[in-house]
Amino acid sequence: MIKHIVMWKLKDHAEGADRAANAARMKAMLDGCANLTPGILAFEAVVAQPGLEATYDVILYSEFADKAALDAYQNHPGHQALKPFFSAVREARQCMDYEI
């Protein structure tokens, strides 16, 4: 199994919206990817919550059956369609994939 974890820190303002609106939009877009390809075992997008510690604004925690399943997700047109918006609103991005 491959775990794929991505975190985004967002700009204060981008694409005509503030950080909170863009975070909500990102979450909705990610939620739409939860069943894009076979082999997705877990898929959870979360926005930082007031009152809880967070250094990033949006996180994706996902699990894939194997590297082939992760690659299929990464290359799927539905996933590729997110990249222009995500690139426009992010200040920083961190990612880690690991096999268990």
PDB file of C-alpha atoms in Angstrom:
ATOM      1  CA  MET A   1       0.000   0.000   0.000  1.00  0.00           C
ATOM      2  CA  ILE A   2       1.147   3.550  -0.777  1.00  0.00           C
ATOM      3  CA  LYS A   3       0.211   6.485   1.428  1.00  0.00           C
ATOM      4  CA  HIS A   4       0.098   9.842  -0.369  1.00  0.00           C
ATOM      5  CA  ILE A   5      -0.026  12.935   1.834  1.00  0.00           C
ATOM      6  CA  VAL A   6      -0.064  16.472   0.440  1.00  0.00           C
ATOM      7  CA  MET A   7      -0.300  19.805   2.301  1.00  0.00           C
ATOM      8  CA  TRP A   8      -0.915  23.244   0.842  1.00  0.00           C
ATOM      9  CA  LYS A   9      -0.312  26.643   2.404  1.00  0.00           C
ATOM     10  CA  LEU A  10      -2.425  29.202   0.574  1.00  0.00           C
ATOM     11  CA  LYS A  11      -1.888  32.820  -0.395  1.00  0.00           C
ATOM     12  CA  ASP A  12      -3.943  35.396   1.532  1.00  0.00           C
ATOM     13  CA  HIS A  13      -5.699  36.390  -1.705  1.00  0.00           C
ATOM     14  CA  ALA A  14      -5.665  34.709  -5.113  1.00  0.00           C
ATOM     15  CA  GLU A  15      -8.010  34.117  -8.024  1.00  0.00           C
ATOM     16  CA  GLY A  16     -10.358  36.804  -6.708  1.00  0.00           C
ATOM     17  CA  ALA A  17     -10.955  35.121  -3.349  1.00  0.00           C
ATOM     18  CA  ASP A  18      -9.489  35.012   0.136  1.00  0.00           C
ATOM     19  CA  ARG A  19      -7.642  32.109   1.747  1.00  0.00           C
ATOM     20  CA  ALA A  20     -10.727  30.612   3.408  1.00  0.00           C
ATOM     21  CA  ALA A  21     -12.782  30.615   0.204  1.00  0.00           C
ATOM     22  CA  ASN A  22      -9.942  29.092  -1.786  1.00  0.00           C
ATOM     23  CA  ALA A  23      -9.383  26.421   0.873  1.00  0.00           C
ATOM     24  CA  ALA A  24     -13.069  25.479   0.735  1.00  0.00           C
ATOM     25  CA  ARG A  25     -12.935  25.350  -3.062  1.00  0.00           C
ATOM     26  CA  MET A  26      -9.827  23.164  -2.977  1.00  0.00           C
ATOM     27  CA  LYS A  27     -11.479  20.756  -0.565  1.00  0.00           C
ATOM     28  CA  ALA A  28     -14.552  20.492  -2.781  1.00  0.00           C
ATOM     29  CA  MET A  29     -12.377  19.866  -5.833  1.00  0.00           C
ATOM     30  CA  LEU A  30     -10.387  17.195  -3.999  1.00  0.00           C
ATOM     31  CA  ASP A  31     -13.558  15.549  -2.692  1.00  0.00           C
ATOM     32  CA  GLY A  32     -14.609  15.142  -6.316  1.00  0.00           C
ATOM     33  CA  CYS A  33     -11.493  13.028  -6.937  1.00  0.00           C
ATOM     34  CA  ALA A  34     -12.164  10.439  -4.236  1.00  0.00           C
ATOM     35  CA  ASN A  35     -13.323   7.784  -6.707  1.00  0.00           C
ATOM     36  CA  LEU A  36     -11.471   8.752  -9.887  1.00  0.00           C
ATOM     37  CA  THR A  37      -9.605   5.494 -10.340  1.00  0.00           C
ATOM     38  CA  PRO A  38      -9.585   1.932  -9.028  1.00  0.00           C
ATOM     39  CA  GLY A  39      -7.185   1.267  -6.181  1.00  0.00           C
ATOM     40  CA  ILE A  40      -8.014   4.298  -4.048  1.00  0.00           C
ATOM     41  CA  LEU A  41      -8.406   2.844  -0.549  1.00  0.00           C
ATOM     42  CA  ALA A  42      -8.759   6.049   1.484  1.00  0.00           C
ATOM     43  CA  PHE A  43      -9.155   9.665   0.435  1.00  0.00           C
ATOM     44  CA  GLU A  44      -9.667  12.507   2.898  1.00  0.00           C
ATOM     45  CA  ALA A  45      -9.326  16.232   2.193  1.00  0.00           C
ATOM     46  CA  VAL A  46      -9.418  18.534   5.213  1.00  0.00           C
ATOM     47  CA  VAL A  47      -9.295  22.293   5.749  1.00  0.00           C
ATOM     48  CA  ALA A  48      -7.495  23.666   8.827  1.00  0.00           C
ATOM     49  CA  GLN A  49      -9.926  24.097  11.683  1.00  0.00           C
ATOM     50  CA  PRO A  50     -10.055  27.124  14.000  1.00  0.00           C
ATOM     51  CA  GLY A  51      -8.804  26.362  17.484  1.00  0.00           C
ATOM     52  CA  LEU A  52      -6.621  23.443  16.360  1.00  0.00           C
ATOM     53  CA  GLU A  53      -2.950  23.754  15.490  1.00  0.00           C
ATOM     54  CA  ALA A  54      -2.193  23.922  11.780  1.00  0.00           C
ATOM     55  CA  THR A  55       0.720  25.321   9.792  1.00  0.00           C
ATOM     56  CA  TYR A  56      -0.911  24.492   6.447  1.00  0.00           C
ATOM     57  CA  ASP A  57      -4.387  25.298   5.164  1.00  0.00           C
ATOM     58  CA  VAL A  58      -5.451  22.146   3.287  1.00  0.00           C
ATOM     59  CA  ILE A  59      -4.287  18.559   3.602  1.00  0.00           C
ATOM     60  CA  LEU A  60      -4.965  15.456   1.549  1.00  0.00           C
ATOM     61  CA  TYR A  61      -4.487  12.079   3.201  1.00  0.00           C
ATOM     62  CA  SER A  62      -4.895   9.198   0.790  1.00  0.00           C
ATOM     63  CA  GLU A  63      -4.037   5.527   0.467  1.00  0.00           C
ATOM     64  CA  PHE A  64      -3.591   3.560  -2.741  1.00  0.00           C
ATOM     65  CA  ALA A  65      -3.414  -0.180  -3.285  1.00  0.00           C
ATOM     66  CA  ASP A  66      -0.025   0.138  -4.985  1.00  0.00           C
ATOM     67  CA  LYS A  67       2.201   2.485  -6.987  1.00  0.00           C
ATOM     68  CA  ALA A  68       0.288   1.705 -10.180  1.00  0.00           C
ATOM     69  CA  ALA A  69      -2.941   2.907  -8.547  1.00  0.00           C
ATOM     70  CA  LEU A  70      -1.249   6.114  -7.367  1.00  0.00           C
ATOM     71  CA  ASP A  71       0.199   6.680 -10.841  1.00  0.00           C
ATOM     72  CA  ALA A  72      -3.228   6.145 -12.430  1.00  0.00           C
ATOM     73  CA  TYR A  73      -4.708   8.758 -10.074  1.00  0.00           C
ATOM     74  CA  GLN A  74      -1.857  11.224 -10.666  1.00  0.00           C
ATOM     75  CA  ASN A  75      -2.244  10.974 -14.444  1.00  0.00           C
ATOM     76  CA  HIS A  76      -6.051  10.976 -14.563  1.00  0.00           C
ATOM     77  CA  PRO A  77      -7.500  14.011 -16.399  1.00  0.00           C
ATOM     78  CA  GLY A  78      -9.735  14.742 -13.396  1.00  0.00           C
ATOM     79  CA  HIS A  79      -6.680  15.100 -11.181  1.00  0.00           C
ATOM     80  CA  GLN A  80      -4.728  17.026 -13.799  1.00  0.00           C
ATOM     81  CA  ALA A  81      -7.601  19.520 -14.029  1.00  0.00           C
ATOM     82  CA  LEU A  82      -6.967  20.631 -10.418  1.00  0.00           C
ATOM     83  CA  LYS A  83      -3.409  21.739 -10.994  1.00  0.00           C
ATOM     84  CA  PRO A  84      -3.932  25.184 -12.588  1.00  0.00           C
ATOM     85  CA  PHE A  85      -6.168  26.414  -9.748  1.00  0.00           C
ATOM     86  CA  PHE A  86      -4.054  24.814  -7.017  1.00  0.00           C
ATOM     87  CA  SER A  87      -0.880  26.351  -8.460  1.00  0.00           C
ATOM     88  CA  ALA A  88      -2.501  29.780  -8.638  1.00  0.00           C
ATOM     89  CA  VAL A  89      -3.657  29.842  -5.011  1.00  0.00           C
ATOM     90  CA  ARG A  90      -0.829  28.072  -3.204  1.00  0.00           C
ATOM     91  CA  GLU A  91       2.071  29.689  -1.464  1.00  0.00           C
ATOM     92  CA  ALA A  92       3.736  26.374  -0.623  1.00  0.00           C
ATOM     93  CA  ARG A  93       3.177  22.647  -1.096  1.00  0.00           C
ATOM     94  CA  GLN A  94       4.592  19.653   0.727  1.00  0.00           C
ATOM     95  CA  CYS A  95       4.138  16.036  -0.326  1.00  0.00           C
ATOM     96  CA  MET A  96       5.246  12.649   0.886  1.00  0.00           C
ATOM     97  CA  ASP A  97       4.528   9.222  -0.570  1.00  0.00           C
ATOM     98  CA  TYR A  98       5.571   6.129   1.313  1.00  0.00           C
ATOM     99  CA  GLU A  99       4.975   2.418   1.119  1.00  0.00           C
ATOM    100  CA  ILE A 100       3.839   0.297   4.028  1.00  0.00           C
TER     101      ILE A 100
END
